[in-house]
Structure formats: C-alpha cells, structure tokens
PDB file of C-alpha atoms in Angstrom:
ATOM      1  CA  UNK S 444     -13.586 -21.340 -48.918  1.00 44.00           C
ATOM      2  CA  UNK S 445     -13.663 -24.649 -47.133  1.00 46.00           C
ATOM      3  CA  UNK S 446     -16.467 -25.156 -44.610  1.00 44.00           C
ATOM      4  CA  UNK S 447     -14.058 -25.196 -41.602  1.00 43.00           C
ATOM      5  CA  UNK S 448     -12.370 -21.995 -42.781  1.00 39.00           C
ATOM      6  CA  UNK S 449     -15.775 -20.337 -43.202  1.00 39.00           C
ATOM      7  CA  UNK S 450     -16.791 -21.359 -39.699  1.00 41.00           C
ATOM      8  CA  UNK S 451     -13.571 -19.931 -38.228  1.00 41.00           C
ATOM      9  CA  UNK S 452     -14.063 -16.666 -40.116  1.00 39.00           C
ATOM     10  CA  UNK S 453     -17.646 -16.426 -38.810  1.00 37.00           C
ATOM     11  CA  UNK S 454     -16.556 -17.144 -35.212  1.00 41.00           C
ATOM     12  CA  UNK S 455     -13.701 -14.624 -35.433  1.00 44.00           C
ATOM     13  CA  UNK S 456     -16.014 -12.033 -36.966  1.00 44.00           C
ATOM     14  CA  UNK S 457     -18.646 -12.615 -34.293  1.00 42.00           C
ATOM     15  CA  UNK S 458     -16.044 -12.223 -31.555  1.00 43.00           C
ATOM     16  CA  UNK S 459     -14.776  -8.994 -33.099  1.00 42.00           C
ATOM     17  CA  UNK S 460     -18.303  -7.601 -33.526  1.00 40.00           C
ATOM     18  CA  UNK S 461     -19.262  -8.509 -29.962  1.00 43.00           C
ATOM     19  CA  UNK S 462     -16.097  -6.928 -28.632  1.00 42.00           C
ATOM     20  CA  UNK S 463     -16.543  -3.751 -30.640  1.00 39.00           C
ATOM     21  CA  UNK S 464     -20.189  -3.484 -29.634  1.00 40.00           C
ATOM     22  CA  UNK S 465     -19.247  -3.902 -25.972  1.00 42.00           C
ATOM     23  CA  UNK S 466     -16.391  -1.393 -26.133  1.00 40.00           C
ATOM     24  CA  UNK S 467     -17.190   2.248 -25.558  1.00 41.00           C
ATOM     25  CA  UNK S 468     -13.892   4.177 -25.506  1.00 39.00           C
ATOM     26  CA  UNK S 469     -15.265   7.091 -23.504  1.00 38.00           C
ATOM     27  CA  UNK S 470     -17.076   5.028 -20.919  1.00 37.00           C
ATOM     28  CA  UNK S 471     -14.162   3.600 -18.895  1.00 36.00           C
ATOM     29  CA  UNK S 472     -11.526   6.148 -18.037  1.00 36.00           C
ATOM     30  CA  UNK S 473     -10.688   4.283 -14.858  1.00 38.00           C
ATOM     31  CA  UNK S 474     -10.557   0.601 -14.044  1.00 36.00           C
ATOM     32  CA  UNK S 475     -13.979  -0.935 -14.477  1.00 42.00           C
ATOM     33  CA  UNK S 476     -13.283  -3.446 -11.760  1.00 42.00           C
ATOM     34  CA  UNK S 477     -13.557  -2.602  -8.110  1.00 42.00           C
ATOM     35  CA  UNK S 478     -10.740  -2.934  -5.578  1.00 49.00           C
ATOM     36  CA  UNK S 479     -12.245  -6.147  -4.217  1.00 64.00           C
ATOM     37  CA  UNK S 480     -14.041  -8.437  -6.688  1.00 81.00           C
ATOM     38  CA  UNK S 481     -17.491  -9.528  -5.586  1.00 81.00           C
ATOM     39  CA  UNK S 482     -19.028 -12.976  -5.700  1.00 86.00           C
ATOM     40  CA  UNK S 483     -16.061 -14.830  -4.222  1.00 91.00           C
ATOM     41  CA  UNK S 484     -15.527 -15.908  -0.642  1.00 94.00           C
ATOM     42  CA  UNK S 485     -12.793 -14.273   1.442  1.00 94.00           C
ATOM     43  CA  UNK S 486     -10.805 -17.539   1.311  1.00 96.00           C
ATOM     44  CA  UNK S 487     -11.108 -17.734  -2.495  1.00 96.00           C
ATOM     45  CA  UNK S 488     -10.150 -14.075  -2.850  1.00 96.00           C
ATOM     46  CA  UNK S 489      -7.083 -14.623  -0.637  1.00 97.00           C
ATOM     47  CA  UNK S 490      -6.043 -17.537  -2.875  1.00 97.00           C
ATOM     48  CA  UNK S 491      -6.493 -15.455  -6.035  1.00 98.00           C
ATOM     49  CA  UNK S 492      -4.538 -12.550  -4.515  1.00 98.00           C
ATOM     50  CA  UNK S 493      -1.680 -14.890  -3.569  1.00 98.00           C
ATOM     51  CA  UNK S 494      -1.328 -16.094  -7.155  1.00 98.00           C
ATOM     52  CA  UNK S 495      -1.856 -12.616  -8.615  1.00 98.00           C
ATOM     53  CA  UNK S 496       1.159 -11.441  -6.611  1.00 98.00           C
ATOM     54  CA  UNK S 497       3.201 -14.057  -8.497  1.00 98.00           C
ATOM     55  CA  UNK S 498       1.906 -12.655 -11.802  1.00 98.00           C
ATOM     56  CA  UNK S 499       2.859  -9.153 -10.608  1.00 98.00           C
ATOM     57  CA  UNK S 500       6.376 -10.433  -9.859  1.00 97.00           C
ATOM     58  CA  UNK S 501       6.581 -11.655 -13.464  1.00 97.00           C
ATOM     59  CA  UNK S 502       5.317  -8.293 -14.765  1.00 97.00           C
ATOM     60  CA  UNK S 503       7.995  -6.448 -12.817  1.00 96.00           C
ATOM     61  CA  UNK S 504      10.578  -8.161 -15.045  1.00 95.00           C
ATOM     62  CA  UNK S 505       9.363  -5.960 -17.934  1.00 91.00           C
ATOM     63  CA  UNK S 506       8.166  -2.566 -16.679  1.00 80.00           C
ATOM     64  CA  UNK S 507       7.962  -1.340 -20.281  1.00 85.00           C
ATOM     65  CA  UNK S 508       5.078  -3.746 -20.923  1.00 91.00           C
ATOM     66  CA  UNK S 509       4.001  -4.966 -17.463  1.00 96.00           C
ATOM     67  CA  UNK S 510       2.054  -8.064 -18.407  1.00 97.00           C
ATOM     68  CA  UNK S 511       2.926 -11.060 -16.246  1.00 98.00           C
ATOM     69  CA  UNK S 512       1.169 -14.415 -16.012  1.00 98.00           C
ATOM     70  CA  UNK S 513       1.297 -17.627 -14.032  1.00 98.00           C
ATOM     71  CA  UNK S 514      -0.461 -20.936 -14.600  1.00 98.00           C
ATOM     72  CA  UNK S 515      -1.536 -22.674 -11.412  1.00 98.00           C
ATOM     73  CA  UNK S 516      -2.455 -26.346 -11.105  1.00 98.00           C
ATOM     74  CA  UNK S 517      -5.666 -26.349  -9.058  1.00 97.00           C
ATOM     75  CA  UNK S 518      -4.958 -29.839  -7.710  1.00 97.00           C
ATOM     76  CA  UNK S 519      -1.603 -28.990  -6.132  1.00 97.00           C
ATOM     77  CA  UNK S 520      -1.633 -25.190  -5.930  1.00 97.00           C
ATOM     78  CA  UNK S 521       1.747 -25.206  -7.680  1.00 98.00           C
ATOM     79  CA  UNK S 522       2.996 -22.827 -10.365  1.00 98.00           C
ATOM     80  CA  UNK S 523       3.330 -24.922 -13.530  1.00 98.00           C
ATOM     81  CA  UNK S 524       4.063 -22.126 -15.990  1.00 98.00           C
ATOM     82  CA  UNK S 525       5.048 -18.480 -15.832  1.00 98.00           C
ATOM     83  CA  UNK S 526       5.647 -15.794 -18.362  1.00 98.00           C
ATOM     84  CA  UNK S 527       6.338 -12.144 -19.017  1.00 97.00           C
ATOM     85  CA  UNK S 528       5.647 -10.217 -22.216  1.00 95.00           C
ATOM     86  CA  UNK S 529       8.657 -10.264 -24.537  1.00 94.00           C
ATOM     87  CA  UNK S 530       7.541  -8.633 -27.775  1.00 93.00           C
ATOM     88  CA  UNK S 531      11.140  -7.807 -28.684  1.00 93.00           C
ATOM     89  CA  UNK S 532      11.684 -11.535 -29.258  1.00 94.00           C
ATOM     90  CA  UNK S 533       8.360 -12.237 -30.994  1.00 95.00           C
ATOM     91  CA  UNK S 534       4.982 -10.523 -31.408  1.00 95.00           C
ATOM     92  CA  UNK S 535       3.472 -13.791 -30.135  1.00 96.00           C
ATOM     93  CA  UNK S 536       5.324 -13.721 -26.823  1.00 97.00           C
ATOM     94  CA  UNK S 537       2.596 -12.248 -24.642  1.00 97.00           C
ATOM     95  CA  UNK S 538       2.815 -13.305 -21.012  1.00 98.00           C
ATOM     96  CA  UNK S 539      -0.021 -15.848 -21.243  1.00 98.00           C
ATOM     97  CA  UNK S 540       1.550 -17.502 -24.310  1.00 98.00           C
ATOM     98  CA  UNK S 541       4.910 -17.576 -22.546  1.00 98.00           C
ATOM     99  CA  UNK S 542       3.315 -19.255 -19.501  1.00 98.00           C
ATOM    100  CA  UNK S 543       1.553 -21.788 -21.728  1.00 98.00           C
ATOM    101  CA  UNK S 544       4.788 -22.561 -23.606  1.00 98.00           C
ATOM    102  CA  UNK S 545       6.624 -23.034 -20.293  1.00 98.00           C
ATOM    103  CA  UNK S 546       3.891 -25.446 -19.186  1.00 98.00           C
ATOM    104  CA  UNK S 547       4.083 -27.429 -22.447  1.00 98.00           C
ATOM    105  CA  UNK S 548       7.876 -27.691 -22.141  1.00 98.00           C
ATOM    106  CA  UNK S 549       7.503 -29.362 -18.723  1.00 97.00           C
ATOM    107  CA  UNK S 550       4.209 -31.257 -19.050  1.00 97.00           C
ATOM    108  CA  UNK S 551       3.342 -31.643 -22.710  1.00 97.00           C
ATOM    109  CA  UNK S 552       0.129 -30.525 -24.358  1.00 97.00           C
ATOM    110  CA  UNK S 553      -2.231 -32.086 -21.821  1.00 97.00           C
ATOM    111  CA  UNK S 554      -3.834 -31.458 -18.433  1.00 97.00           C
ATOM    112  CA  UNK S 555      -5.099 -27.968 -19.296  1.00 98.00           C
ATOM    113  CA  UNK S 556      -8.446 -28.623 -17.596  1.00 98.00           C
ATOM    114  CA  UNK S 557      -6.724 -28.556 -14.193  1.00 97.00           C
ATOM    115  CA  UNK S 558      -5.211 -25.088 -14.613  1.00 98.00           C
ATOM    116  CA  UNK S 559      -6.016 -21.454 -13.860  1.00 98.00           C
ATOM    117  CA  UNK S 560      -4.379 -18.579 -15.748  1.00 98.00           C
ATOM    118  CA  UNK S 561      -3.554 -15.484 -13.668  1.00 98.00           C
ATOM    119  CA  UNK S 562      -2.510 -12.293 -15.440  1.00 98.00           C
ATOM    120  CA  UNK S 563      -1.836  -8.704 -14.459  1.00 98.00           C
ATOM    121  CA  UNK S 564      -3.962  -7.512 -17.388  1.00 97.00           C
ATOM    122  CA  UNK S 565      -7.073  -8.872 -19.045  1.00 97.00           C
ATOM    123  CA  UNK S 566      -6.033 -11.198 -21.860  1.00 97.00           C
ATOM    124  CA  UNK S 567      -5.985  -9.841 -25.407  1.00 97.00           C
ATOM    125  CA  UNK S 568      -8.020 -11.676 -28.075  1.00 97.00           C
ATOM    126  CA  UNK S 569      -5.003 -13.750 -29.178  1.00 98.00           C
ATOM    127  CA  UNK S 570      -4.214 -14.924 -25.658  1.00 98.00           C
ATOM    128  CA  UNK S 571      -7.848 -15.455 -24.691  1.00 98.00           C
ATOM    129  CA  UNK S 572      -8.315 -17.538 -27.847  1.00 98.00           C
ATOM    130  CA  UNK S 573      -5.220 -19.626 -27.016  1.00 98.00           C
ATOM    131  CA  UNK S 574      -6.613 -20.200 -23.516  1.00 98.00           C
ATOM    132  CA  UNK S 575      -9.957 -21.253 -25.047  1.00 98.00           C
ATOM    133  CA  UNK S 576      -8.325 -23.592 -27.590  1.00 98.00           C
ATOM    134  CA  UNK S 577      -6.212 -25.196 -24.841  1.00 98.00           C
ATOM    135  CA  UNK S 578      -9.272 -25.605 -22.623  1.00 98.00           C
ATOM    136  CA  UNK S 579      -7.964 -23.741 -19.576  1.00 98.00           C
ATOM    137  CA  UNK S 580     -11.290 -23.252 -17.763  1.00 98.00           C
ATOM    138  CA  UNK S 581     -10.344 -20.493 -15.336  1.00 98.00           C
ATOM    139  CA  UNK S 582      -8.969 -16.980 -16.023  1.00 98.00           C
ATOM    140  CA  UNK S 583      -8.228 -14.388 -13.333  1.00 98.00           C
ATOM    141  CA  UNK S 584      -6.866 -10.933 -14.098  1.00 98.00           C
ATOM    142  CA  UNK S 585      -6.052  -7.646 -12.411  1.00 98.00           C
ATOM    143  CA  UNK S 586      -6.505  -4.616 -14.694  1.00 97.00           C
ATOM    144  CA  UNK S 587      -9.196  -4.633 -17.358  1.00 97.00           C
ATOM    145  CA  UNK S 588      -8.766  -3.880 -21.064  1.00 96.00           C
ATOM    146  CA  UNK S 589     -10.341  -0.380 -21.042  1.00 96.00           C
ATOM    147  CA  UNK S 590      -7.960   0.699 -18.277  1.00 95.00           C
ATOM    148  CA  UNK S 591      -4.845  -0.936 -19.769  1.00 95.00           C
ATOM    149  CA  UNK S 592      -5.631   0.549 -23.173  1.00 93.00           C
ATOM    150  CA  UNK S 593      -5.045   4.032 -21.792  1.00 93.00           C
ATOM    151  CA  UNK S 594      -1.362   3.198 -21.236  1.00 93.00           C
ATOM    152  CA  UNK S 595      -0.406   0.302 -23.525  1.00 90.00           C
ATOM    153  CA  UNK S 596      -1.544  -0.262 -27.129  1.00 88.00           C
ATOM    154  CA  UNK S 597      -4.163  -2.988 -27.047  1.00 88.00           C
ATOM    155  CA  UNK S 598      -6.948  -4.574 -29.091  1.00 93.00           C
ATOM    156  CA  UNK S 599     -10.136  -3.540 -27.366  1.00 93.00           C
ATOM    157  CA  UNK S 600     -12.034  -6.811 -27.403  1.00 96.00           C
ATOM    158  CA  UNK S 601     -12.912  -8.075 -23.946  1.00 97.00           C
ATOM    159  CA  UNK S 602     -12.279 -11.655 -22.781  1.00 97.00           C
ATOM    160  CA  UNK S 603     -15.987 -12.155 -22.134  1.00 97.00           C
ATOM    161  CA  UNK S 604     -16.663 -11.568 -25.850  1.00 97.00           C
ATOM    162  CA  UNK S 605     -14.162 -14.311 -26.760  1.00 97.00           C
ATOM    163  CA  UNK S 606     -15.682 -16.682 -24.186  1.00 97.00           C
ATOM    164  CA  UNK S 607     -19.202 -15.931 -25.451  1.00 97.00           C
ATOM    165  CA  UNK S 608     -18.175 -16.518 -29.080  1.00 97.00           C
ATOM    166  CA  UNK S 609     -16.580 -19.855 -28.077  1.00 97.00           C
ATOM    167  CA  UNK S 610     -19.514 -21.415 -26.248  1.00 95.00           C
ATOM    168  CA  UNK S 611     -19.685 -24.351 -28.686  1.00 96.00           C
ATOM    169  CA  UNK S 612     -16.093 -25.396 -27.925  1.00 96.00           C
ATOM    170  CA  UNK S 613     -15.344 -23.986 -24.463  1.00 97.00           C
ATOM    171  CA  UNK S 614     -16.781 -24.007 -20.961  1.00 95.00           C
ATOM    172  CA  UNK S 615     -15.618 -21.254 -18.623  1.00 96.00           C
ATOM    173  CA  UNK S 616     -15.630 -22.186 -14.943  1.00 96.00           C
ATOM    174  CA  UNK S 617     -14.271 -18.825 -13.763  1.00 96.00           C
ATOM    175  CA  UNK S 618     -13.650 -15.428 -15.348  1.00 96.00           C
ATOM    176  CA  UNK S 619     -12.710 -13.016 -12.585  1.00 97.00           C
ATOM    177  CA  UNK S 620     -11.310  -9.518 -13.012  1.00 97.00           C
ATOM    178  CA  UNK S 621     -10.167  -6.854 -10.607  1.00 96.00           C
ATOM    179  CA  UNK S 622      -7.995  -9.067  -8.392  1.00 97.00           C
ATOM    180  CA  UNK S 623      -5.409  -6.698  -6.893  1.00 97.00           C
ATOM    181  CA  UNK S 624      -6.389  -4.149  -9.565  1.00 97.00           C
ATOM    182  CA  UNK S 625      -5.247  -1.384  -7.229  1.00 96.00           C
ATOM    183  CA  UNK S 626      -1.721  -2.822  -7.611  1.00 97.00           C
ATOM    184  CA  UNK S 627      -1.822  -3.926 -11.253  1.00 97.00           C
ATOM    185  CA  UNK S 628      -3.319  -0.579 -12.341  1.00 97.00           C
ATOM    186  CA  UNK S 629      -0.252   1.158 -10.894  1.00 96.00           C
ATOM    187  CA  UNK S 630       2.034  -0.957 -13.107  1.00 95.00           C
ATOM    188  CA  UNK S 631       0.269   0.269 -16.230  1.00 95.00           C
ATOM    189  CA  UNK S 632       0.014   3.857 -14.966  1.00 94.00           C
ATOM    190  CA  UNK S 633       3.784   3.857 -14.366  1.00 91.00           C
ATOM    191  CA  UNK S 634       4.273   2.658 -17.966  1.00 82.00           C
ATOM    192  CA  UNK S 635       2.121   5.585 -19.154  1.00 78.00           C
ATOM    193  CA  UNK S 636       4.071   8.131 -17.096  1.00 75.00           C
ATOM    194  CA  UNK S 637       7.380   6.766 -18.391  1.00 74.00           C
ATOM    195  CA  UNK S 638       6.221   7.437 -21.971  1.00 67.00           C
ATOM    196  CA  UNK S 639       5.667  11.169 -21.236  1.00 57.00           C
TER     197      UNK S 639
END
C-alpha cells in the first residue's frame, strides 16, 4: 500500500476502534443529552435553539428518516445551506451532505471556517468525516447516536471519536449536543412507532 493509503486506513481504523470502545449498546436507552445543554450562556443557547428549529423544519420534510441540517454563516447569521436526508436518491444524501452540497452550489468550495452545522441527529461517521475534511469548526446537534439508533439504523460511532481521530487535521471550536433534544427525540420516536 502507498504511505498515504496506509495512513488513511490507520486513521479510519482508529476512529472505528474509538467509537466501538465508547459505545455500550445497553448503557443509553434514553437520550444521553439533557434537555438544556450545559456550558453555554442563555444567549448562546437561544441562538442554537433558533437554528435547530430550522434543522427540525428540514427534518419534517422526511418523517421516514427525520434528519435535517442547516449550515449557518457565523458572520451574518444567515442560512447558507440546508438539507434533508434523501437516501432514495443516493446513499450519500444524508442531510449534512445535502446542506454542504447546497452551500458549494452557491458559494464554491471555500469559506467553511465561518460555518456551523446544525442537525437534528448527531452526525454519522461519513457526515462527521465530511465536516472534518471541509474544516467546518462547529457542530451542533439535537438527538445523540445511542438514542437515534433505537429508531433508525445507524453506525454507532460518535462524532467525538471522529473529532479525536482527526486532531492532526482538524480543530473543533464547538461540539454541542442536546439542543432541543426534547423535540428532536420525538421525531425519531415517531419514526419508530410508525415502523410498528
């Protein structure tokens, strides 16, 4: 194998091992995150809730897989990309990828450092890796992977494991979960009830 390929295999393997070590399927039967995230000011939380409501609006476009995302430009507070999961069109069309593609269509492949990704669910390893490779420094989500995994098939590797495995190429400025989890959890619970 080439040296670069070897390095990528090692990084991917480390991320998978870290995620599997951190995941305990019996430990989290309910959302790990609390109703109100801690460590943020009331003003910051209000801002995050405002943008999470926009992600929820995206998710409501696909109740069968209620993942919705918005990209916000921190300089202007404007939505610069939005997306909803559309796996019927492509297995790559997760909501975060859709939001990133919408951003690229309008702005090109630049300016990622000014953005925050908001999503109704914690990003899967593919989406978290795309966010890392793009250099989007802030991720905010509602429902966490252990909770979502009860209702929607998911790869149980947490975003923090991807961030930790990417420390040589990525600097996270914010990784915040549980924003409006009481609302996003209900989206995934409704999906689970519809399956029964």
